[in-house]
mmCIF file of C-alpha atoms in Angstrom:
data_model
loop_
_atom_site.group_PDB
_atom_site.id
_atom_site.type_symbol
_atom_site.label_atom_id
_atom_site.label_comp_id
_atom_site.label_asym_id
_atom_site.label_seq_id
_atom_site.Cartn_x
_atom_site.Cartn_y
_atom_site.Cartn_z
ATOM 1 C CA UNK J 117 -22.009 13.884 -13.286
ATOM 2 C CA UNK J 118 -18.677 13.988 -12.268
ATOM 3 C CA UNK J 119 -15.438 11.180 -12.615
ATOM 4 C CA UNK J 120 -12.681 10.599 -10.758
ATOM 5 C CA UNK J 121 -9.464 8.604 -11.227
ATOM 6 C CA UNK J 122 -7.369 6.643 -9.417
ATOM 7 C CA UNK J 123 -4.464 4.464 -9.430
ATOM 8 C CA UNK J 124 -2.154 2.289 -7.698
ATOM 9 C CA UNK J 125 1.470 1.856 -9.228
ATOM 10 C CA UNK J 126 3.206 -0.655 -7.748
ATOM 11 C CA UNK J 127 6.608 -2.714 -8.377
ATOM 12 C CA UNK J 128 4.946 -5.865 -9.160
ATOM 13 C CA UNK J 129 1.400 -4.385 -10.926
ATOM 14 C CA UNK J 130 -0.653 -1.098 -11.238
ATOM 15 C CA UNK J 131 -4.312 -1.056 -10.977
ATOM 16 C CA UNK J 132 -6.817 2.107 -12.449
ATOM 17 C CA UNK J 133 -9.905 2.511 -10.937
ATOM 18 C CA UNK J 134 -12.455 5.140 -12.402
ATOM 19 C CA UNK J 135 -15.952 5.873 -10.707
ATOM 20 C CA UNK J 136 -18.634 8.560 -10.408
ATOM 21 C CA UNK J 137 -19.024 11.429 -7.830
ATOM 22 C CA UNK J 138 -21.289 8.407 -5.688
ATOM 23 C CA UNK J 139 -18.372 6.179 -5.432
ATOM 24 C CA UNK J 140 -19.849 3.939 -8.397
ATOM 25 C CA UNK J 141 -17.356 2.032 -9.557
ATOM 26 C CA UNK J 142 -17.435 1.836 -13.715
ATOM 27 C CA UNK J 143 -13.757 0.466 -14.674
ATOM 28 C CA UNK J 144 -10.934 -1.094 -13.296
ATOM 29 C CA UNK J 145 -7.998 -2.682 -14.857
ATOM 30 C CA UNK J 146 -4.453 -4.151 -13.941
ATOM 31 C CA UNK J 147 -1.164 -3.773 -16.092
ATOM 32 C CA UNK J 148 2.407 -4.547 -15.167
ATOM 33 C CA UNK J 149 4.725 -2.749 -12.529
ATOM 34 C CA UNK J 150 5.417 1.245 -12.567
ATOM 35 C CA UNK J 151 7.748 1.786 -9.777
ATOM 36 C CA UNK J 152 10.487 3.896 -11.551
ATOM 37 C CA UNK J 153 13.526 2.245 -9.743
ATOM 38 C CA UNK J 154 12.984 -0.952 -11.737
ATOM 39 C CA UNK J 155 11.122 0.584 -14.794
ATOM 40 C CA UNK J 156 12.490 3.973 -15.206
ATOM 41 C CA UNK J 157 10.124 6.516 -15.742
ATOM 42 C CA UNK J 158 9.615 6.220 -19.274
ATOM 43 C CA UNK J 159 8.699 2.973 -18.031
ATOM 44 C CA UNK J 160 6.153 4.510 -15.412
ATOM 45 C CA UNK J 161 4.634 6.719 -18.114
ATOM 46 C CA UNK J 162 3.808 3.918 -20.342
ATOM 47 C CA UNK J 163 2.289 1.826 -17.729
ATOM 48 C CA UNK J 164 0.043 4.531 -16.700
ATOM 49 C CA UNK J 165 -0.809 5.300 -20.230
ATOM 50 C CA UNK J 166 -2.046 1.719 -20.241
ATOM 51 C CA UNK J 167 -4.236 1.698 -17.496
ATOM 52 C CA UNK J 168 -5.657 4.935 -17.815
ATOM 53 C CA UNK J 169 -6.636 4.731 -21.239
ATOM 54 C CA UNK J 170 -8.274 1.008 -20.708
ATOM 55 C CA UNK J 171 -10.230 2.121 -17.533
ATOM 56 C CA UNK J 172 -11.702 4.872 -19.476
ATOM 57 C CA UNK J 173 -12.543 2.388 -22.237
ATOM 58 C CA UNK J 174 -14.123 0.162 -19.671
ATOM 59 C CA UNK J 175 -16.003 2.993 -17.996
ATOM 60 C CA UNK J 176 -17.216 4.716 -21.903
ATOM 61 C CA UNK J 177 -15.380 7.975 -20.924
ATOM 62 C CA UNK J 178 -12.393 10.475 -22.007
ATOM 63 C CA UNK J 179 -9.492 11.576 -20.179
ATOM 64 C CA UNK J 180 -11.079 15.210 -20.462
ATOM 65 C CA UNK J 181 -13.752 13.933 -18.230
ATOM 66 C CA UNK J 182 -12.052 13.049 -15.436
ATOM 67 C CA UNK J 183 -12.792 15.389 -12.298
ATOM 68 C CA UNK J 184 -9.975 14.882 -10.378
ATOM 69 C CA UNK J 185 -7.531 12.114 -10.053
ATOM 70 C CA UNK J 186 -5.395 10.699 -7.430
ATOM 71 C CA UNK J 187 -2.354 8.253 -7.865
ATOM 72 C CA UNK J 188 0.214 6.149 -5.071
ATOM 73 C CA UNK J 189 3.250 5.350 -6.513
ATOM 74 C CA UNK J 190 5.305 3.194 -5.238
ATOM 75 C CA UNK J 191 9.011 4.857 -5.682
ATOM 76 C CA UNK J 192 7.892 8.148 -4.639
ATOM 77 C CA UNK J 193 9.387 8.167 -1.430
ATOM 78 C CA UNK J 194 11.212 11.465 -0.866
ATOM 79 C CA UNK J 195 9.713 15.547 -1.915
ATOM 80 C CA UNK J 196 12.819 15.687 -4.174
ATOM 81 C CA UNK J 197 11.073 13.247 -6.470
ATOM 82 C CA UNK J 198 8.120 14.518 -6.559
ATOM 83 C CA UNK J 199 8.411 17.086 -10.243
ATOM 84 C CA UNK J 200 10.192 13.739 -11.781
ATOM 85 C CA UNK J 201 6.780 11.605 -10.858
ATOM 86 C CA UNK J 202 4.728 14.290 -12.066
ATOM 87 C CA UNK J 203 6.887 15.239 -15.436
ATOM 88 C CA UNK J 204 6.269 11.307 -16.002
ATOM 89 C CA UNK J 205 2.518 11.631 -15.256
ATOM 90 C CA UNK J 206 2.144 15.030 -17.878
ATOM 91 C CA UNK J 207 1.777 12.686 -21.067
ATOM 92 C CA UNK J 208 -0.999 11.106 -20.061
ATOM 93 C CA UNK J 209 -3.152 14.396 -20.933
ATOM 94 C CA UNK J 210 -5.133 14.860 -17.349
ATOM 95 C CA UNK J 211 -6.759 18.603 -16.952
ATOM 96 C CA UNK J 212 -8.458 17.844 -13.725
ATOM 97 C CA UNK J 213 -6.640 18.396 -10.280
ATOM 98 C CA UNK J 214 -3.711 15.750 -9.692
ATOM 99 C CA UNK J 215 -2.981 14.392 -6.134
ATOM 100 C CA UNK J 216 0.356 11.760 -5.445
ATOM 101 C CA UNK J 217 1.247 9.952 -2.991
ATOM 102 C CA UNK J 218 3.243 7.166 -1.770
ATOM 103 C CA UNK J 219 1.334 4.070 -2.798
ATOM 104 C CA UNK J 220 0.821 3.297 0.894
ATOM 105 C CA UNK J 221 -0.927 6.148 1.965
ATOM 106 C CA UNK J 222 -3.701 4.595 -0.722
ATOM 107 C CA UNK J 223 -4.006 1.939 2.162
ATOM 108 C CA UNK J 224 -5.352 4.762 4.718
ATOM 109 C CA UNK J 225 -7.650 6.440 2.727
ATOM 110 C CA UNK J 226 -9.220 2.743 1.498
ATOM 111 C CA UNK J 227 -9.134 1.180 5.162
ATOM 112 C CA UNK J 228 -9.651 3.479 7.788
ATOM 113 C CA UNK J 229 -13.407 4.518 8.120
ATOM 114 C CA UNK J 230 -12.561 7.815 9.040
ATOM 115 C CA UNK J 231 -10.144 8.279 5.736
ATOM 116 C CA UNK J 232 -6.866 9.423 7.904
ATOM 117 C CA UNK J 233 -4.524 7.424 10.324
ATOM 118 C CA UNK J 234 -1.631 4.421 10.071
ATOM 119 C CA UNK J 235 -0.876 2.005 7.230
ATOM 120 C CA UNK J 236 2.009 -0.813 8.166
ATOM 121 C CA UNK J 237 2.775 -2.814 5.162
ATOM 122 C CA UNK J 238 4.614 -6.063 4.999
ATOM 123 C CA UNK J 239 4.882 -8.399 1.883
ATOM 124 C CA UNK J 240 8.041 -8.882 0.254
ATOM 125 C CA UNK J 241 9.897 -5.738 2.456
ATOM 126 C CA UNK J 242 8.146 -3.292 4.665
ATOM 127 C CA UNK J 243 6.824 0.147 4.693
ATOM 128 C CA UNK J 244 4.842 2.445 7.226
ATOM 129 C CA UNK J 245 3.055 5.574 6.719
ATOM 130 C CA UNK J 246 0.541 8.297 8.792
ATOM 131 C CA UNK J 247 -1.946 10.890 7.690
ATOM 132 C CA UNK J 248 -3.320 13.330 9.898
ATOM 133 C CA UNK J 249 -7.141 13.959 10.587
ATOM 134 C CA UNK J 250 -7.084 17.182 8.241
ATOM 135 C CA UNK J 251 -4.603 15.528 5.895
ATOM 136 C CA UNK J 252 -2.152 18.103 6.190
ATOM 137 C CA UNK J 253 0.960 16.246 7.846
ATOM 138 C CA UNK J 254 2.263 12.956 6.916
ATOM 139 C CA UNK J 255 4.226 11.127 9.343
ATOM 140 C CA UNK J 256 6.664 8.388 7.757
ATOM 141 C CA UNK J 257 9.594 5.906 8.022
ATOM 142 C CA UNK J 258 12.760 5.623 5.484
ATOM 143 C CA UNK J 259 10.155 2.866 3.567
ATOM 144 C CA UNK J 260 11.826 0.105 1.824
ATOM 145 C CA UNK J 261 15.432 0.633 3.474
ATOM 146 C CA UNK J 262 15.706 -2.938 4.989
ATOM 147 C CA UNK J 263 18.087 -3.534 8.135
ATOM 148 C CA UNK J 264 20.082 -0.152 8.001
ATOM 149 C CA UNK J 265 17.094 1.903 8.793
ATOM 150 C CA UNK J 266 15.774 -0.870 11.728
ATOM 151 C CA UNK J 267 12.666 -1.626 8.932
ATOM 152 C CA UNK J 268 13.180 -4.990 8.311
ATOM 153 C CA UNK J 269 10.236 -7.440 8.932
ATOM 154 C CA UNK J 270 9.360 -7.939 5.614
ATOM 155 C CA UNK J 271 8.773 -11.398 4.135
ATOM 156 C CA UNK J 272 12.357 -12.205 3.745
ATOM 157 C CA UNK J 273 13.210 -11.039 6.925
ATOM 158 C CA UNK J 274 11.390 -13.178 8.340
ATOM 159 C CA UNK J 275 13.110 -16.100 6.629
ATOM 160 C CA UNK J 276 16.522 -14.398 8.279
ATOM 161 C CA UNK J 277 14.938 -14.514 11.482
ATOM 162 C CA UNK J 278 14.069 -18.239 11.376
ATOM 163 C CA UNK J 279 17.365 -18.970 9.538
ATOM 164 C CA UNK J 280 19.178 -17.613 12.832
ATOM 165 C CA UNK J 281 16.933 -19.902 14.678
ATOM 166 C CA UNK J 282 18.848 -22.693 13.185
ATOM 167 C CA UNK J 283 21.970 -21.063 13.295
ATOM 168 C CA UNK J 284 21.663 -21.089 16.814
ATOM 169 C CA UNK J 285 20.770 -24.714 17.560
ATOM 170 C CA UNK J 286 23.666 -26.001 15.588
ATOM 171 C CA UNK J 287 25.887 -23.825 17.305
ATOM 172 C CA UNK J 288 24.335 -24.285 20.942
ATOM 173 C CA UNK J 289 23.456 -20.699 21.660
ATOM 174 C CA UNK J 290 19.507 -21.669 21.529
ATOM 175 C CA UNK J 291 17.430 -24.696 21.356
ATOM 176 C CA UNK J 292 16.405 -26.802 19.532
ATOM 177 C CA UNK J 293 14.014 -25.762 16.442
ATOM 178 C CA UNK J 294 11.955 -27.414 14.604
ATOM 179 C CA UNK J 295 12.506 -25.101 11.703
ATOM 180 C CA UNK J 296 15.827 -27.035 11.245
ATOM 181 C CA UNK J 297 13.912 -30.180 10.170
ATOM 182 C CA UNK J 298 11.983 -28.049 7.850
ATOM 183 C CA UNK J 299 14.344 -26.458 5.810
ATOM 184 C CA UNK J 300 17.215 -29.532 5.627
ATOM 185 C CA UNK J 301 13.875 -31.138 4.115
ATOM 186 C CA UNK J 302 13.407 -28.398 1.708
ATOM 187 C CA UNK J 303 16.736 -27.731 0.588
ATOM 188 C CA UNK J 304 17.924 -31.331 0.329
ATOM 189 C CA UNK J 305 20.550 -30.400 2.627
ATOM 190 C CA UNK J 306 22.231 -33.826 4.664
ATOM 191 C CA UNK J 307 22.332 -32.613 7.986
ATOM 192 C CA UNK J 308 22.703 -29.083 9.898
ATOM 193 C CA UNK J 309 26.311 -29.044 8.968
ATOM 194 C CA UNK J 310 25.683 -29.503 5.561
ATOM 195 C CA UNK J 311 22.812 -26.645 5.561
ATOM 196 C CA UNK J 312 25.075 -24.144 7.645
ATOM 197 C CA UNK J 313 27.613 -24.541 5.445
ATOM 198 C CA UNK J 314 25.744 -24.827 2.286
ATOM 199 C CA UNK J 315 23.958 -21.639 3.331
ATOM 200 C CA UNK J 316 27.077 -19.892 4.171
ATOM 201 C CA UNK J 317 29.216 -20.647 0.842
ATOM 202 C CA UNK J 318 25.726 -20.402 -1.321
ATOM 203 C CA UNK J 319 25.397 -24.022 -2.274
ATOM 204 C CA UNK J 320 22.190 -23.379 -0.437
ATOM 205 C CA UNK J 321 19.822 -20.220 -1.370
ATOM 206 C CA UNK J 322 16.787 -18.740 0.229
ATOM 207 C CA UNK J 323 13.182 -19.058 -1.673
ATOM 208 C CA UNK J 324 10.311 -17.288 -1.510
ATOM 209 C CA UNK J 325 8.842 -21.228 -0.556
ATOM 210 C CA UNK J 326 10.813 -21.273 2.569
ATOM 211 C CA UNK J 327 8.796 -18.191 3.749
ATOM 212 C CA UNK J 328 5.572 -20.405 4.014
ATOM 213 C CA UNK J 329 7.386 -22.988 5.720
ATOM 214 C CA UNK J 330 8.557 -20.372 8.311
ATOM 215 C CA UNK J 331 4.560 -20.026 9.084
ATOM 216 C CA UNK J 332 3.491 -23.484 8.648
ATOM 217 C CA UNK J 333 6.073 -24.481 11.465
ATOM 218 C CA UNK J 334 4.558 -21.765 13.478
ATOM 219 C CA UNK J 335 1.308 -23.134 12.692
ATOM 220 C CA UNK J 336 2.339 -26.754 14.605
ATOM 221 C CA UNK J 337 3.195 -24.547 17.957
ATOM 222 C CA UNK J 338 7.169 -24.496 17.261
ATOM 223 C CA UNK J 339 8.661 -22.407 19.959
ATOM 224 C CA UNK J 340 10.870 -20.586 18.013
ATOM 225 C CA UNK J 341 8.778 -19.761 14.988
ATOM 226 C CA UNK J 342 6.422 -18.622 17.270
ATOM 227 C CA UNK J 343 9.365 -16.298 18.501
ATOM 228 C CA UNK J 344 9.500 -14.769 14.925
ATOM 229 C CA UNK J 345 6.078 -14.025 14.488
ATOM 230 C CA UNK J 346 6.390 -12.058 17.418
ATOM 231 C CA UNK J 347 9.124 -10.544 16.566
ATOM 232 C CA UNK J 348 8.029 -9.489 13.261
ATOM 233 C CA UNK J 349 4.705 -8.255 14.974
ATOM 234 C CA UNK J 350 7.165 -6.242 17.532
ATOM 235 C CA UNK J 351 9.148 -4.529 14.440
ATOM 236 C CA UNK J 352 6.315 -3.839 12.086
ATOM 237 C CA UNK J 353 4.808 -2.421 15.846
ATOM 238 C CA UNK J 354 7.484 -0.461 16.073
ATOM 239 C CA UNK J 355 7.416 1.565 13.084
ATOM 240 C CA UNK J 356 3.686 2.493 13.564
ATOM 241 C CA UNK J 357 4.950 3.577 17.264
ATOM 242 C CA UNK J 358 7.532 6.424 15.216
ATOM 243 C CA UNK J 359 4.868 7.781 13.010
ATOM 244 C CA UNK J 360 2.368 8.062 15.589
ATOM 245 C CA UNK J 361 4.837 10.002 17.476
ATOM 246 C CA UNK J 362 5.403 12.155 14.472
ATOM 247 C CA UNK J 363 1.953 12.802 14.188
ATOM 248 C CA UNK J 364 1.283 13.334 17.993
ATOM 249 C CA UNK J 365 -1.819 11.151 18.021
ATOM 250 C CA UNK J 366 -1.242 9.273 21.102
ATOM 251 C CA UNK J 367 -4.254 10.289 22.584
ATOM 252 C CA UNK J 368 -6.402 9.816 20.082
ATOM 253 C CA UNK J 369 -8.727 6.994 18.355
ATOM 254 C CA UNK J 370 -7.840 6.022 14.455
ATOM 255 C CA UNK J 371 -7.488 2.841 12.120
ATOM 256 C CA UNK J 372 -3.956 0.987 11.834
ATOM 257 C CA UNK J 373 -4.510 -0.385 8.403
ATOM 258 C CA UNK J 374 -2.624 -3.887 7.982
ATOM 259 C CA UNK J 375 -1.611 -4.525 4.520
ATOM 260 C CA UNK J 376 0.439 -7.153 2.768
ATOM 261 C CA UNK J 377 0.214 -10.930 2.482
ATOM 262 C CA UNK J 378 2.468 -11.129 5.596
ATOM 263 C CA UNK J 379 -0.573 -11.051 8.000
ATOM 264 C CA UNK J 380 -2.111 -13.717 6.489
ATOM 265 C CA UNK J 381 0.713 -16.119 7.812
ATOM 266 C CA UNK J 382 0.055 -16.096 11.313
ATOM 267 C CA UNK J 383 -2.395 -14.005 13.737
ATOM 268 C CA UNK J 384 0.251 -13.596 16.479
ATOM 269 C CA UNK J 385 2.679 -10.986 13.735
ATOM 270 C CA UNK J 386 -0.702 -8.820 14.252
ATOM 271 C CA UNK J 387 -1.199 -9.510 17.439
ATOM 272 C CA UNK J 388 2.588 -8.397 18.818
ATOM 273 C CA UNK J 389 1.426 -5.287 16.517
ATOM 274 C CA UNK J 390 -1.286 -4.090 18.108
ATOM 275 C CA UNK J 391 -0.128 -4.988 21.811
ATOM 276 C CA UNK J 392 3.434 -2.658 20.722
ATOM 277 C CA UNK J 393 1.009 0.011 19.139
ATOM 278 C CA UNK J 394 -1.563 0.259 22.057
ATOM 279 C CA UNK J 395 1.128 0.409 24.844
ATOM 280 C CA UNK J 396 1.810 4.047 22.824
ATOM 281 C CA UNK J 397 -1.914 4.769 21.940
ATOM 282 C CA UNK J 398 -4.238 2.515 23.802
ATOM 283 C CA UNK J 399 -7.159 3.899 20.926
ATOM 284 C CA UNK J 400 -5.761 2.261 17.977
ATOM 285 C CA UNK J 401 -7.822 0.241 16.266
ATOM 286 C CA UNK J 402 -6.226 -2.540 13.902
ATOM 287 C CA UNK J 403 -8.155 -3.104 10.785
ATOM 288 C CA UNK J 404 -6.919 -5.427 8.006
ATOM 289 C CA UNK J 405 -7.093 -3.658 4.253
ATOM 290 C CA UNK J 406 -9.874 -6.127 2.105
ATOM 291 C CA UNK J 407 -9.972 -4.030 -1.222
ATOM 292 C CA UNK J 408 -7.885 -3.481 -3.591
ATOM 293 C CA UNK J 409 -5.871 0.148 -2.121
ATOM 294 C CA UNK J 410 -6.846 1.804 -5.874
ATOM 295 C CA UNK J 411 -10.261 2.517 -3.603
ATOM 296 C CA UNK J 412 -7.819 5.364 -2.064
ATOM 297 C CA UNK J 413 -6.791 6.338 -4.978
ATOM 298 C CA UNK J 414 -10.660 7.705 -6.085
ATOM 299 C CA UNK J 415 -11.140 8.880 -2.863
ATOM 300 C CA UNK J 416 -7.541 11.031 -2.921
ATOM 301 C CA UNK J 417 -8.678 12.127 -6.466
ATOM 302 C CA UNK J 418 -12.442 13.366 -4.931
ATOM 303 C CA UNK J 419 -10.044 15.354 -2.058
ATOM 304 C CA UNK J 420 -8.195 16.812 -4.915
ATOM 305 C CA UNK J 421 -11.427 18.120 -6.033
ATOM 306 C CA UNK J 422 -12.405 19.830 -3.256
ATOM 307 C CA UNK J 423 -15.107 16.868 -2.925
ATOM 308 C CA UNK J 424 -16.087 15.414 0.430
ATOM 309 C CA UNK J 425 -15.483 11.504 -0.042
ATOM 310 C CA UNK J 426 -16.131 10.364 3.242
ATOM 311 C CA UNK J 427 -19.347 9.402 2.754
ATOM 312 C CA UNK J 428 -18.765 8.031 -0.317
ATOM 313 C CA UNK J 429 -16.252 5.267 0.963
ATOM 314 C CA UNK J 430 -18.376 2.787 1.493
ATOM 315 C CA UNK J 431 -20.689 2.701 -1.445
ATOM 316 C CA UNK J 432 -17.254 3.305 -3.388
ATOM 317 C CA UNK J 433 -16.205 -0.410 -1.647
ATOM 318 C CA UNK J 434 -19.215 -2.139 -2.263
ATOM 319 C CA UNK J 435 -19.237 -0.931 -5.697
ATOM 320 C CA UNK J 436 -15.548 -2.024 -7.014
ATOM 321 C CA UNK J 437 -16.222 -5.282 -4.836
ATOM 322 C CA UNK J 438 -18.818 -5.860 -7.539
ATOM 323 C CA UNK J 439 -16.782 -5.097 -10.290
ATOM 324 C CA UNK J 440 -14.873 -7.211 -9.744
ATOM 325 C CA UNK J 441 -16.818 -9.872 -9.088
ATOM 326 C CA UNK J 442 -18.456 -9.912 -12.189
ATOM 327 C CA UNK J 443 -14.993 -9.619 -14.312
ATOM 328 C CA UNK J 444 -13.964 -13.198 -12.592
ATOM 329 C CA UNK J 445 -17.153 -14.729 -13.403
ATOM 330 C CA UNK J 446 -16.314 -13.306 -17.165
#
C-alpha cells in the first residue's frame, strides 16, 4: 500500500492531509500560518514540520513512507521562488517525489471533477489561477497585488466599494444609500459629515465587521449594495476571463472553482461571475469548493507519482469529509 501527502500552507493556517493510494483519508491536522512573507521561511519550515509529523502520527506512519507528496503554498507566486520554497521544504526529510504549487491551484485539483480548469478566490484579497487539461500550462494573474494590478475585489475591497457609495451621496454625485445609515450606526459617527470626515482624517477606521454589513444591506434589496456585489462578481469575472485566455480554453467545457468566504455573502457576486465568464466561454461551469483544498494537495502528490488520481477524487472527498466529522464529534 502506498501514501501520499498533502498540504495546504496558508497565511492564516496550514492543513496536512495523508491518505492511501484509494483516496482513504487516515490523518489530517491544522497548525498556524506558513506563508513566508509574514513568517519567513524558517517560519514555513517549522510549520510544515508540525503538520507533517502530526498527520503521520495520526495516520501510524513515517515520513519514509510517504509515496509522493504535493504542497500549495501560499507565497509562492513567481518561478524565482520556487528553490527558496523547496530549500525550506528539504528539512522535513521527504524521499518520495515533491510537487508545489500556488496554494490556489489546490482549489482545482479538489473542485473540478475533471482535476484541471479555473480557481477565483476571494476572502480577505483575491487571487485567480488555471490549469490545463494535461497539466502542463498554468495560466495566472499577479495574485494578491490589490488595485495596481486591476485585482481588487477582495473582502476589503468591497468595503471601498460601498464606502464610495456613501461618498457619493454626501457629495451628490449618486443617490442615496442605505449603506450610509449602516455604517454612521456602526461607527458611532453623528452624521455623514462627521463619517466623511472622520473617515478621511482616521478618527474613523474600516473593520472586518463592516464587511458583513456591506452584505446584509444587500440582503434588504439596497440599490447600491446590490451595485457592489455586482461589481465584485464583474472583477473577480474578469480575472477568470485573462487566464482563460491564457490558456486558450474558450471553446471548451471545465469547472470555475469558487473559493473564499466572499461567495457566501451574496449569490449575485457569483452570479455577475459566471454571466462575465460565459460571455468568453459559454461551457464554464461554476462550482463552489466544499472541502477543505488539502484534498488537492493528495491528489497533486498521487500526479507526482506517476499515479492516476482521477478516479480516486471522490472516494478521497468522502473519505476526509468523514474524518473530519468524527474529530468534531471528539
Amino acid at each position: 500500500m502506498r501514501f501520499f501527502l498533502g498540504v495546504d500552507v496558508g497565511g492564516t493556517k496550514t492543513h496536512a492531509l495523508v491518505a492511501d493510494e484509494n483516496g482513504t483519508a487516515l490523518g489530517f491536522v491544522q497548525a498556524g500560518p506558513g506563508n513566508w512573507e509574514a513568517v519567513g521561511y524558517d517560519g514555513l519550515t517549522q510549520t510544515l514540520k508540525e503538520v507533517t509529523t502530526r498527520a503521520l502520527a495520526e495516520a501510524g506512519l513515517r515520513i519514509e513512507q510517504i509515496a509522493g507528496a504535493g504542497m500549495g503554498l501560499a507565497g509562492y507566486d513567481w518561478p524565482s521562488q520556487k528553490q527558496a520554497h523547496l530549500d525550506a521544504i528539504h528539512p522535513l526529510g521527504l524521499l518520495c517525489p515533491l510537487q508545489i504549487v500556488n496554494d490556489a491551484v489546490l482549489g482545482i485539483l479538489a473542485g473540478s471533477e475533471e482535476g484541471w480548469g479555473i480557481s477565483v478566490v476571494s476572502g480577505t484579497g483575491c487571487n485567480c489561477r488555471g490549469l490545463s487539461r494535461d497539466h502542463r500550462r498554468e495560466g495566472r494573474v499577479v495574485g494578491g497585488a490589490g488595485h495596481w494590478s486591476g485585482e481588487a475585489a477582495g473582502g476589503f475591497d468591497i468595503l471601498a466599494r460601498a464606502m464610495r457609495a456613501v461618498t457619493f451621496e454626501w457629495s451628490k454625485r449618486g443617490p442615496a444609500t442605505a449603506l450610509s445609515s449602516a455604517f454612521l450606526a456602526h461607527t458611532g459617527a453623528k452624521d455623514l459629515d462627521d463619517l466623511i470626515e472622520g473617515a478621511y482624517v482616521g478618527r474613523y477606521g474600516f473593520d472586518p465587521a463592516m464587511i458583513m454589513l456591506v452584505f446584509e444591506v444587500a440582503r434588504r434589496g439596497d440599490p447600491q449594495a446590490l451595485e457592489v456585489m455586482r461589481w465584485a462578481g464583474r472583477e473577480l469575472g474578469g480575472m477568470a476571463v485573462g487566464v482563460i485566455r491564457q490558456l486558450e480554453i474558450q471553446a471548451e467545457a471545465f469547472d470555475v472553482v469558487l473559493i473564499g468566504s466572499i461567495f457566501d455573502g451574496h449569490p449575485l457576486i457569483a452570479e455577475a461571475l459566471g454571466e462575465t465568464v460565459q460571455k468568453e466561454a459559454p461551457a464554464a461551469r461554476l462550482t463552489r469548493l466544499t472541502v477543505p483544498p488539502v484534498v488537492g494537495g493528495v491528489l497533486l502528490g498521487m500526479e507526482a507519482a506517476n499515479v492516476d488520481f482521477r478516479g480516486k477524487r471522490i472516494h478521497l472527498i468522502e473519505s476526509t469529509n468523514r474524518l473530519l466529522s468524527k474529530k468534531e464529534q471528539v
